[in-house]
Structure formats: C-alpha cells, structure tokens
Coordinates of N, CA and C in Angstrom, one line a residue:
M270 N -128.1 -106.6 -89.9 CA -128.4 -106.5 -88.8 C -127.8 -104.9 -88.3
T271 N -128.7 -104.1 -87.9 CA -128.3 -102.8 -87.8 C -127.4 -102.7 -86.4
D272 N -126.1 -102.0 -86.7 CA -125.3 -101.9 -85.7 C -125.8 -100.7 -84.7
L273 N -126.4 -100.8 -83.5 CA -127.1 -99.9 -82.6 C -126.2 -99.0 -81.9
S274 N -124.9 -99.6 -81.8 CA -123.7 -98.7 -81.3 C -123.8 -97.2 -82.5
A275 N -123.8 -97.3 -83.7 CA -123.7 -96.4 -84.3 C -124.7 -95.0 -84.2
L276 N -125.7 -95.4 -83.4 CA -126.7 -94.6 -83.1 C -126.5 -93.9 -81.9
I277 N -125.5 -94.4 -81.0 CA -125.5 -94.0 -79.6 C -124.2 -92.9 -79.6
P278 N -124.4 -91.7 -79.3 CA -123.2 -90.7 -79.2 C -122.3 -91.0 -78.6
P279 N -121.0 -90.7 -79.1 CA -119.7 -91.3 -78.6 C -119.5 -91.0 -76.9
A280 N -119.8 -90.0 -76.5 CA -120.0 -89.7 -75.0 C -120.7 -90.6 -74.1
I281 N -121.6 -91.1 -74.7 CA -122.5 -92.2 -74.0 C -121.4 -93.7 -74.2
Q282 N -121.1 -93.8 -75.3 CA -120.4 -95.2 -75.7 C -119.3 -95.2 -74.6
Q283 N -118.7 -94.2 -74.3 CA -117.5 -94.4 -73.6 C -117.6 -94.9 -72.2
E284 N -116.7 -95.7 -71.9 CA -116.8 -96.4 -70.4 C -116.1 -95.3 -69.6
P285 N -116.7 -95.2 -68.2 CA -116.2 -94.2 -67.3 C -114.7 -94.7 -66.8
A286 N -113.9 -93.8 -66.8 CA -112.4 -94.2 -66.5 C -112.7 -94.7 -64.8
P287 N -111.9 -96.0 -64.7 CA -112.0 -96.4 -63.3 C -111.2 -95.6 -62.3
A288 N -111.9 -95.5 -60.9 CA -110.9 -94.6 -60.3 C -109.9 -95.1 -59.5
L289 N -108.7 -94.3 -59.3 CA -107.5 -94.9 -58.8 C -107.4 -95.1 -57.3
R290 N -107.6 -96.4 -56.9 CA -107.6 -96.2 -55.4 C -106.1 -96.2 -54.8
V291 N -106.0 -95.1 -54.0 CA -104.7 -94.5 -53.6 C -104.8 -95.0 -51.9
V292 N -103.6 -96.1 -51.6 CA -103.7 -96.3 -50.3 C -102.0 -96.5 -50.0
H293 N -101.7 -96.1 -48.7 CA -100.4 -95.7 -48.5 C -100.4 -97.1 -47.5
E294 N -99.4 -98.0 -47.7 CA -99.2 -99.2 -46.8 C -97.9 -98.8 -46.1
P295 N -98.1 -98.6 -44.8 CA -97.0 -98.5 -43.8 C -96.3 -99.8 -43.7
D296 N -95.0 -99.9 -43.3 CA -94.2 -100.9 -43.2 C -94.8 -101.9 -42.1
G297 N -95.5 -101.6 -41.1 CA -95.9 -102.4 -40.1 C -96.3 -101.5 -38.9
I298 N -97.3 -101.5 -38.4 CA -97.4 -100.7 -37.1 C -97.5 -101.5 -36.0
D299 N -96.7 -101.7 -34.9 CA -96.9 -102.6 -33.8 C -97.3 -101.6 -32.6
L300 N -98.4 -101.4 -32.1 CA -98.6 -100.4 -31.0 C -98.2 -101.0 -29.8
A301 N -98.1 -102.2 -29.7 CA -97.7 -102.7 -28.3 C -96.0 -102.5 -28.2
A302 N -95.4 -102.6 -29.3 CA -93.9 -102.3 -29.1 C -93.6 -100.7 -29.0
A303 N -94.5 -100.0 -29.8 CA -94.3 -98.6 -29.9 C -94.7 -98.0 -28.5
E304 N -95.6 -98.6 -27.8 CA -95.8 -98.1 -26.4 C -94.6 -98.5 -25.3
V305 N -94.2 -99.8 -25.5 CA -93.0 -100.1 -24.7 C -91.8 -99.1 -25.0
A306 N -91.6 -98.8 -26.3 CA -90.5 -98.0 -26.7 C -90.8 -96.5 -26.0
A307 N -92.0 -95.9 -26.1 CA -92.5 -94.7 -25.5 C -92.1 -94.7 -24.2
G308 N -92.5 -95.7 -23.5 CA -92.2 -95.8 -22.1 C -90.7 -95.6 -21.7
Q309 N -89.8 -96.2 -22.5 CA -88.4 -96.5 -22.3 C -87.7 -94.9 -22.6
F310 N -88.4 -94.3 -23.6 CA -88.0 -93.0 -24.0 C -88.3 -92.2 -22.9
L311 N -89.6 -92.0 -22.5 CA -89.5 -91.2 -21.3 C -88.8 -91.3 -20.2
S312 N -88.5 -92.6 -19.9 CA -87.8 -92.9 -18.6 C -86.4 -92.4 -18.8
A313 N -85.9 -92.6 -20.0 CA -84.5 -92.3 -20.4 C -84.1 -90.5 -20.2
L314 N -85.5 -89.9 -20.5 CA -85.4 -88.4 -20.2 C -85.7 -88.1 -18.8
G315 N -85.9 -89.0 -18.1 CA -86.0 -88.5 -16.6 C -87.4 -88.3 -16.1
I316 N -88.3 -88.9 -17.1 CA -89.8 -88.6 -16.7 C -90.5 -90.0 -16.6
S317 N -90.9 -89.8 -15.0 CA -91.8 -91.1 -14.6 C -93.0 -91.1 -15.0
T318 N -93.3 -92.5 -15.3 CA -94.8 -92.6 -15.8 C -95.5 -93.3 -14.8
A319 N -95.1 -93.1 -13.5 CA -95.6 -94.0 -12.3 C -97.0 -93.4 -11.8
S320 N -97.3 -92.0 -12.3 CA -98.4 -91.2 -11.8 C -99.5 -91.7 -12.6
E321 N -100.7 -91.4 -11.8 CA -102.0 -91.7 -12.5 C -102.0 -91.1 -13.7
S322 N -101.7 -89.8 -13.8 CA -101.9 -89.0 -15.2 C -101.0 -89.3 -16.0
L323 N -99.8 -89.9 -15.8 CA -98.7 -90.2 -17.0 C -98.7 -92.1 -17.0
R324 N -99.5 -92.8 -16.4 CA -99.3 -94.1 -16.5 C -99.7 -94.4 -17.8
G325 N -100.8 -93.7 -18.5 CA -101.1 -94.1 -19.8 C -100.8 -93.4 -21.0
T326 N -99.6 -92.3 -20.7 CA -99.0 -91.5 -21.8 C -98.3 -92.4 -22.7
P327 N -97.3 -93.4 -22.6 CA -96.8 -94.3 -23.5 C -97.7 -94.7 -24.7
G328 N -98.9 -95.2 -24.2 CA -99.8 -95.8 -24.9 C -100.3 -94.7 -25.9
R329 N -100.7 -93.5 -25.3 CA -101.3 -92.5 -25.9 C -100.2 -91.9 -26.8
M330 N -98.9 -91.7 -26.7 CA -98.1 -91.4 -27.7 C -98.1 -92.2 -28.8
A331 N -97.8 -93.8 -28.5 CA -97.6 -94.6 -29.7 C -99.0 -94.5 -30.7
R332 N -100.3 -94.3 -30.0 CA -101.4 -94.3 -30.8 C -101.6 -92.9 -31.6
A333 N -101.1 -91.7 -30.9 CA -100.8 -90.3 -31.8 C -100.2 -90.5 -33.2
Y334 N -98.9 -91.2 -32.7 CA -98.0 -90.8 -33.8 C -98.4 -91.8 -34.7
A335 N -99.0 -93.1 -34.7 CA -99.5 -94.0 -35.4 C -100.8 -93.2 -36.3
E336 N -101.6 -92.6 -35.8 CA -102.6 -91.6 -36.4 C -102.0 -90.6 -37.5
L337 N -100.8 -90.1 -36.9 CA -100.4 -89.0 -37.8 C -99.8 -89.8 -38.9
F338 N -99.3 -91.0 -39.0 CA -98.5 -91.5 -39.8 C -99.3 -92.5 -40.7
S339 N -100.6 -92.5 -40.8 CA -101.4 -93.4 -41.2 C -102.6 -92.5 -42.0
P340 N -102.3 -92.0 -43.3 CA -103.3 -91.4 -44.3 C -104.3 -92.3 -44.5
R341 N -105.7 -91.8 -44.8 CA -106.7 -92.3 -45.2 C -106.7 -92.7 -46.6
A342 N -107.1 -94.1 -46.9 CA -107.3 -94.5 -48.3 C -108.4 -93.6 -49.1
F343 N -108.1 -93.3 -50.6 CA -109.3 -92.5 -51.1 C -109.2 -92.9 -52.6
D344 N -110.0 -92.8 -53.3 CA -110.4 -93.0 -54.8 C -110.2 -91.6 -55.3
L345 N -109.1 -91.6 -56.2 CA -109.0 -90.7 -57.0 C -109.9 -90.5 -58.3
T346 N -110.9 -89.8 -58.0 CA -112.0 -89.9 -58.9 C -112.1 -88.6 -60.0
T347 N -111.9 -88.9 -61.3 CA -111.9 -87.9 -62.3 C -113.1 -87.9 -63.3
F348 N -113.2 -86.8 -64.1 CA -114.3 -86.8 -64.7 C -114.3 -86.1 -66.1
P349 N -114.8 -86.6 -67.1 CA -114.4 -85.9 -68.7 C -114.6 -84.3 -68.5
N350 N -113.6 -83.7 -69.1 CA -113.5 -82.4 -69.2 C -114.4 -81.8 -70.5
D351 N -115.8 -82.4 -70.7 CA -116.7 -81.9 -71.6 C -116.9 -80.7 -72.2
E352 N -116.7 -79.7 -71.2 CA -116.8 -78.4 -71.7 C -115.5 -77.6 -72.3
G353 N -114.6 -78.4 -72.0 CA -113.1 -77.9 -72.6 C -112.8 -76.8 -71.7
Y354 N -113.1 -76.8 -70.4 CA -112.7 -75.8 -69.3 C -111.0 -75.7 -69.2
D355 N -110.6 -74.4 -69.7 CA -109.4 -74.4 -69.4 C -108.6 -73.2 -68.6
E356 N -109.6 -73.0 -67.7 CA -108.8 -72.0 -66.9 C -108.5 -72.5 -65.4
L357 N -107.7 -71.9 -64.7 CA -107.3 -72.3 -63.3 C -108.4 -73.1 -62.3
V358 N -108.0 -73.9 -61.9 CA -108.9 -74.6 -60.7 C -108.0 -74.6 -59.7
L359 N -108.4 -73.8 -58.5 CA -107.7 -73.6 -57.2 C -108.5 -74.0 -56.2
A360 N -107.7 -74.8 -55.2 CA -108.6 -75.2 -53.8 C -107.5 -74.3 -53.0
R361 N -107.8 -73.5 -52.2 CA -107.0 -72.7 -51.4 C -107.2 -73.0 -49.8
R362 N -106.1 -72.7 -49.1 CA -106.1 -73.1 -47.6 C -106.5 -74.5 -46.9
I363 N -105.9 -75.5 -48.0 CA -106.0 -76.9 -47.2 C -105.3 -76.9 -46.4
P364 N -105.8 -77.3 -45.1 CA -105.0 -77.9 -43.6 C -103.8 -78.7 -44.3
V365 N -102.6 -78.5 -43.5 CA -101.6 -79.3 -43.8 C -101.1 -79.5 -42.4
R366 N -100.8 -80.7 -42.0 CA -100.5 -81.4 -41.0 C -99.4 -82.7 -41.1
S367 N -98.3 -82.4 -40.5 CA -97.1 -83.3 -40.9 C -96.1 -83.5 -39.8
V368 N -95.2 -84.3 -39.9 CA -94.2 -84.2 -38.7 C -92.7 -84.1 -39.4
C369 N -92.0 -83.1 -39.3 CA -90.5 -83.0 -39.3 C -89.8 -84.3 -39.3
E370 N -89.2 -84.7 -40.3 CA -88.3 -86.0 -40.2 C -87.1 -86.0 -39.3
H371 N -86.9 -84.6 -39.1 CA -85.4 -84.3 -38.3 C -85.7 -84.2 -36.9
H372 N -86.6 -84.0 -36.2 CA -87.2 -83.8 -34.9 C -88.2 -84.7 -34.3
L373 N -89.2 -85.0 -35.6 CA -90.4 -85.5 -35.3 C -91.2 -84.8 -34.5
L374 N -91.3 -83.5 -34.7 CA -92.0 -82.5 -34.2 C -93.0 -82.0 -35.4
P375 N -94.3 -81.7 -34.8 CA -95.3 -81.2 -35.9 C -94.9 -80.1 -36.8
F376 N -95.3 -79.9 -37.9 CA -95.7 -78.4 -38.7 C -96.7 -78.6 -39.1
V377 N -97.5 -77.5 -39.2 CA -98.9 -77.3 -39.5 C -98.9 -75.9 -40.3
G378 N -99.8 -76.1 -41.3 CA -100.1 -74.7 -42.2 C -101.2 -75.0 -43.2
T379 N -101.0 -74.5 -44.3 CA -102.2 -74.4 -45.5 C -101.5 -74.9 -46.8
A380 N -102.0 -75.4 -47.6 CA -101.6 -75.6 -48.8 C -102.5 -75.2 -49.9
H381 N -101.9 -74.4 -51.0 CA -102.9 -74.0 -52.3 C -102.4 -74.7 -53.3
V382 N -103.5 -75.5 -53.9 CA -103.2 -76.6 -55.0 C -104.1 -76.3 -56.2
G383 N -103.3 -76.0 -57.2 CA -104.1 -75.7 -58.4 C -103.8 -76.4 -59.8
Y384 N -104.6 -76.3 -60.8 CA -104.0 -77.0 -62.0 C -105.0 -76.5 -63.1
L385 N -104.4 -76.4 -64.2 CA -105.0 -76.3 -65.7 C -105.5 -77.4 -66.3
P386 N -106.8 -77.6 -66.1 CA -107.4 -79.0 -66.7 C -106.9 -79.1 -68.1
G387 N -106.8 -80.5 -68.4 CA -106.5 -81.0 -69.6 C -107.6 -81.8 -70.1
G388 N -107.5 -83.1 -70.3 CA -109.0 -83.9 -70.7 C -109.7 -84.3 -69.7
R389 N -109.1 -84.2 -68.4 CA -110.0 -84.6 -67.7 C -110.1 -83.6 -66.3
I390 N -111.1 -83.5 -65.3 CA -111.2 -82.9 -64.2 C -111.2 -83.5 -62.9
L391 N -110.7 -83.3 -61.7 CA -110.7 -83.8 -60.8 C -111.5 -83.5 -59.9
G392 N -112.2 -84.4 -59.1 CA -113.2 -84.2 -57.8 C -112.5 -83.0 -56.8
L393 N -113.0 -81.9 -56.5 CA -112.4 -81.1 -55.9 C -111.6 -81.5 -54.3
S394 N -112.4 -82.5 -53.7 CA -111.9 -83.0 -52.3 C -110.7 -83.9 -52.6
K395 N -110.5 -84.1 -53.8 CA -109.4 -85.3 -54.0 C -107.9 -84.3 -53.7
L396 N -107.9 -83.1 -53.9 CA -106.9 -82.2 -53.8 C -106.7 -82.2 -52.4
A397 N -107.3 -82.2 -51.7 CA -106.9 -82.1 -50.1 C -106.5 -83.7 -49.7
R398 N -107.1 -84.6 -50.3 CA -106.7 -86.1 -50.0 C -105.4 -86.3 -50.5
V399 N -104.9 -85.6 -51.6 CA -103.7 -86.0 -52.1 C -102.5 -85.5 -51.2
V400 N -102.9 -84.0 -50.8 CA -102.1 -83.2 -49.8 C -101.9 -84.2 -48.4
E401 N -103.1 -84.9 -47.9 CA -103.1 -85.5 -46.7 C -102.0 -86.8 -46.9
H402 N -102.4 -87.5 -48.1 CA -101.6 -88.5 -48.3 C -100.1 -88.5 -48.4
F403 N -99.6 -87.6 -48.7 CA -98.1 -87.3 -48.6 C -97.5 -86.5 -47.3
A404 N -98.7 -85.9 -46.7 CA -98.2 -85.3 -45.3 C -98.2 -86.3 -44.2
C405 N -98.8 -87.4 -44.3 CA -99.1 -88.3 -43.2 C -97.8 -89.2 -43.0
R406 N -96.7 -88.9 -43.1 CA -95.3 -89.5 -43.0 C -94.2 -88.6 -42.3
P407 N -93.2 -89.0 -42.0 CA -92.2 -88.0 -41.7 C -91.8 -87.2 -42.8
Q408 N -91.6 -86.0 -43.0 CA -91.3 -85.2 -44.1 C -90.5 -83.8 -43.9
V409 N -90.2 -83.3 -45.1 CA -89.7 -82.0 -45.2 C -90.7 -81.3 -46.0
Q410 N -90.7 -80.1 -45.7 CA -91.8 -79.3 -46.4 C -91.5 -79.3 -48.1
E411 N -90.1 -79.1 -48.3 CA -89.8 -78.8 -49.7 C -90.2 -80.4 -50.5
R412 N -89.9 -81.5 -50.1 CA -90.4 -82.6 -50.3 C -91.6 -82.7 -50.9
L413 N -92.3 -82.5 -49.5 CA -94.1 -82.7 -49.6 C -94.4 -81.7 -50.7
T414 N -94.1 -80.7 -51.1 CA -94.6 -79.7 -52.0 C -94.4 -80.4 -53.5
K415 N -93.0 -80.6 -53.8 CA -93.0 -81.4 -54.9 C -93.5 -82.8 -55.1
Q416 N -93.9 -83.7 -54.0 CA -94.5 -84.9 -54.4 C -96.1 -84.8 -54.7
V417 N -96.4 -83.6 -54.2 CA -98.1 -83.3 -54.6 C -98.2 -83.1 -55.7
A418 N -97.3 -82.1 -56.5 CA -97.2 -81.6 -57.6 C -97.1 -82.5 -58.8
D419 N -95.9 -83.4 -58.4 CA -95.6 -84.5 -59.3 C -96.8 -85.5 -59.4
W420 N -97.4 -85.9 -58.5 CA -98.1 -86.8 -58.4 C -99.5 -86.5 -59.2
L421 N -99.7 -85.4 -58.9 CA -100.9 -84.9 -59.7 C -100.7 -84.7 -61.0
Q422 N -99.5 -84.1 -61.8 CA -99.0 -84.2 -62.7 C -98.9 -85.5 -63.6
T423 N -98.6 -86.6 -62.7 CA -98.5 -87.9 -63.4 C -100.0 -88.5 -63.8
H424 N -100.6 -88.3 -62.6 CA -102.1 -89.1 -62.6 C -103.3 -88.3 -63.0
L425 N -103.4 -87.2 -63.4 CA -104.4 -86.1 -63.7 C -103.9 -85.9 -65.2
E426 N -102.5 -85.7 -65.6 CA -102.2 -85.2 -66.9 C -102.8 -83.8 -67.1
P427 N -102.5 -82.7 -66.2 CA -103.3 -81.4 -66.6 C -102.3 -80.8 -67.6
K428 N -102.5 -79.3 -67.9 CA -101.8 -78.6 -68.7 C -100.7 -78.0 -67.9
G429 N -101.1 -77.9 -66.5 CA -100.2 -77.3 -65.5 C -100.6 -77.7 -64.0
V430 N -99.6 -77.6 -63.1 CA -100.0 -77.9 -61.8 C -99.2 -76.9 -61.0
G431 N -99.7 -76.2 -59.8 CA -99.0 -75.4 -59.1 C -99.6 -75.9 -57.8
V432 N -98.3 -75.7 -56.6 CA -98.4 -76.1 -55.4 C -97.6 -75.2 -54.5
V433 N -98.3 -74.4 -53.5 CA -97.7 -73.5 -52.6 C -98.2 -73.9 -51.2
I434 N -97.1 -74.3 -50.5 CA -97.5 -74.5 -48.9 C -96.9 -73.6 -48.0
E435 N -97.7 -73.1 -46.8 CA -97.0 -72.3 -46.0 C -97.1 -72.8 -44.6
A436 N -96.1 -73.1 -43.6 CA -96.4 -73.9 -42.6 C -95.5 -73.3 -41.6
E437 N -95.9 -73.7 -40.3 CA -95.0 -73.2 -39.0 C -94.4 -74.8 -38.4
H438 N -93.2 -74.5 -38.2 CA -92.4 -75.8 -37.9 C -91.8 -75.6 -36.3
T439 N -92.9 -76.6 -35.8 CA -92.3 -76.2 -34.1 C -91.0 -76.9 -33.8
C440 N -90.5 -77.6 -34.8 CA -88.8 -77.7 -34.6 C -87.8 -76.3 -34.6
M441 N -88.6 -75.1 -35.1 CA -87.8 -74.2 -35.1 C -88.8 -73.0 -34.2
T442 N -90.0 -73.1 -33.9 CA -90.7 -72.1 -33.1 C -90.4 -72.5 -31.5
L443 N -90.3 -74.0 -31.2 CA -90.7 -74.4 -29.7 C -89.0 -74.6 -29.2
R444 N -88.1 -74.6 -30.1 CA -86.8 -75.3 -29.8 C -85.8 -74.5 -30.4
G445 N -84.5 -74.8 -30.0 CA -83.5 -74.3 -31.0 C -83.7 -72.5 -30.9
V446 N -83.6 -72.1 -32.3 CA -83.8 -70.5 -32.4 C -85.0 -70.1 -31.8
Q447 N -85.9 -70.9 -31.7 CA -87.3 -70.4 -31.0 C -87.6 -69.2 -31.7
A448 N -87.8 -69.3 -33.0 CA -88.5 -68.1 -33.9 C -90.0 -68.1 -33.8
T449 N -90.4 -67.7 -32.6 CA -92.1 -68.0 -32.5 C -92.9 -66.9 -33.6
G450 N -93.7 -67.5 -34.1 CA -94.7 -66.7 -35.2 C -93.9 -66.7 -36.8
S451 N -92.7 -67.3 -36.7 CA -92.1 -67.6 -38.1 C -92.9 -68.7 -38.9
S452 N -92.9 -68.5 -40.2 CA -93.3 -69.4 -41.2 C -92.7 -69.7 -42.4
T453 N -92.6 -71.0 -43.0 CA -92.0 -71.1 -44.1 C -92.8 -71.4 -45.4
M454 N -92.4 -71.0 -46.5 CA -93.3 -70.8 -47.8 C -92.3 -71.5 -48.8
T455 N -93.0 -72.7 -49.4 CA -92.3 -73.4 -50.6 C -93.3 -73.6 -51.8
S456 N -92.7 -73.7 -53.0 CA -93.6 -73.9 -54.2 C -93.2 -74.7 -55.1
T457 N -94.1 -75.4 -56.0 CA -93.5 -76.3 -57.1 C -94.6 -75.9 -58.2
L458 N -94.2 -75.5 -59.4 CA -95.0 -75.0 -60.6 C -94.4 -76.0 -61.5
L459 N -95.6 -76.5 -62.4 CA -95.1 -77.5 -63.4 C -95.9 -77.0 -64.6
G460 N -95.5 -77.5 -65.9 CA -96.2 -77.3 -67.1 C -96.4 -75.7 -67.4
L461 N -97.5 -75.2 -67.8 CA -97.9 -73.9 -68.2 C -97.9 -73.1 -66.9
L462 N -98.1 -73.3 -65.8 CA -98.0 -72.7 -64.6 C -96.5 -72.3 -64.3
R463 N -95.5 -72.9 -65.0 CA -94.1 -72.6 -64.8 C -93.6 -71.9 -66.0
T464 N -94.0 -72.1 -67.1 CA -93.5 -71.5 -68.4 C -94.5 -70.5 -68.7
D465 N -95.8 -70.3 -68.7 CA -96.6 -69.1 -69.0 C -96.6 -68.1 -68.2
A466 N -96.1 -67.0 -68.4 CA -96.0 -66.0 -67.2 C -97.1 -65.4 -66.8
R467 N -98.3 -65.3 -67.8 CA -99.5 -64.8 -67.1 C -100.3 -66.1 -66.2
S468 N -100.2 -67.2 -66.5 CA -100.7 -68.2 -65.9 C -100.1 -68.3 -64.5
R469 N -98.7 -68.3 -64.7 CA -97.9 -68.2 -63.2 C -98.3 -67.1 -62.3
S470 N -98.2 -66.0 -62.8 CA -98.9 -64.8 -62.2 C -100.1 -64.7 -61.4
E471 N -101.0 -65.4 -62.2 CA -102.6 -65.8 -61.8 C -102.4 -66.5 -60.8
F472 N -101.7 -67.7 -60.9 CA -101.8 -68.7 -59.8 C -101.1 -68.2 -58.5
L473 N -100.0 -67.5 -58.7 CA -99.2 -66.9 -57.3 C -100.2 -65.7 -56.6
A474 N -100.6 -65.1 -57.6 CA -101.5 -63.9 -56.8 C -102.6 -64.4 -56.0
L475 N -103.3 -65.5 -56.6 CA -104.5 -65.9 -55.9 C -104.4 -66.6 -54.9
T476 N -102.9 -67.6 -54.7 CA -102.5 -67.8 -53.7 C -102.0 -67.0 -52.5
G477 N -101.8 -65.7 -52.7 CA -101.3 -64.7 -51.8 C -99.7 -64.9 -52.0
A478 N -99.1 -65.7 -52.6 CA -97.7 -66.0 -52.7 C -97.0 -64.6 -53.2
T479 N -97.8 -63.9 -53.9 CA -97.1 -62.4 -54.5 C -98.1 -61.5 -54.0
S480 N -97.6 -60.2 -53.9 CA -98.7 -59.1 -53.6 C -99.0 -58.5 -54.9

C-alpha cells in the first residue's frame, strides 16, 4: 500500500501548535464585602456617603477596582515563521493602565514591545494582551516591564525581546512631591536585543528611548 503521507509536503503534515489559553485567576472577588469596606474607608476619612450623589460611591469604588484587577483571558496564538523573517517586530505605544501597589493609585502610559522572531511569530494584538495581563494587578513599573519581557521570552522563544514602558504615576504627581508632568521610563532587553549592539540600538531608537 502506498504511504500517502510521503506525498504531502511537510508544512501541510504538521499539526498547528495549540494556542495557549492565558487566564489570570484572582484569589476571589467579593463585591459585596468590597462595597462595605469602601464605605467604611470613606467614613474613616470623614467623608459621608449619606447624600444622593455619594450614596452609591462605595459600590462604584468596589466595581472600579475589581475591573482594574481583572485582565481579560486570551489565546496566545502563534504561527510558523515560514519565510524565516529575522528582523525586528515592534508594537509601539501600547496603552498601559495599572495601579501602584504602594498607594493603590493609578499609573498610566505606553509600552513599546518588540522581538526578533525565532521559529514562530506572534499575532500582533497579543503583545498588547500580554501587557494588559500583567498590568491588571497592583504593580511596580520595574516588575511589570520585566514580567512582560520574561513571559514572551519563555512562551515565544524568540531570538530577543525588548520592552520599554513610560508612565506617569499619580502617586508622584498628585500627592507627596506633586511632580506634575513627570514620567518614569523602564526597559528590559533579553537575548540579541541585549547582547547585539546593532539590534539594541535599532530597538531603542525606534521606541524613542534614545535620540
């Protein structure tokens, strides 16, 4: 009997790689308890919620923080790098929205995420999904930057990964030093984007991290 598999090109024979389902499971959200706690918090600060405009504020606070701490699930879809593309892939100005773990005040900004492809390439929207996945929890910007880079290096296995985040922290602009207009920039470079000077310079120039 003829082995028909020998007549099928290898690219067709290969089974597509299953998408990785990415879900962040919170320890448990109790909106009712959060609403009670929010009301007690406001009361302890001398803010009455008796008026019509403030009566629903504890519940709104609870729902708002629950939303901030709940990233959306997504599938990490990758595709074979059949053409052997070996130049930089970069998604710029990805919105970042997170909460500082020290004061639970928001910090917002943009992320630039790039990689040098290996055997597979990534659906472009997934770069933004990975940023959101790690941003939706109490964070510090330094950790967030490294978590995104490390995660992509582990699951995509590229030749290099680079992440630059620039954000304004309201814990610094609205309180304390009140440094209005200031921003913080962090970066993590892995693989060739760290060790190869040309690749590193190209990435940093395209992100605007260097002039």
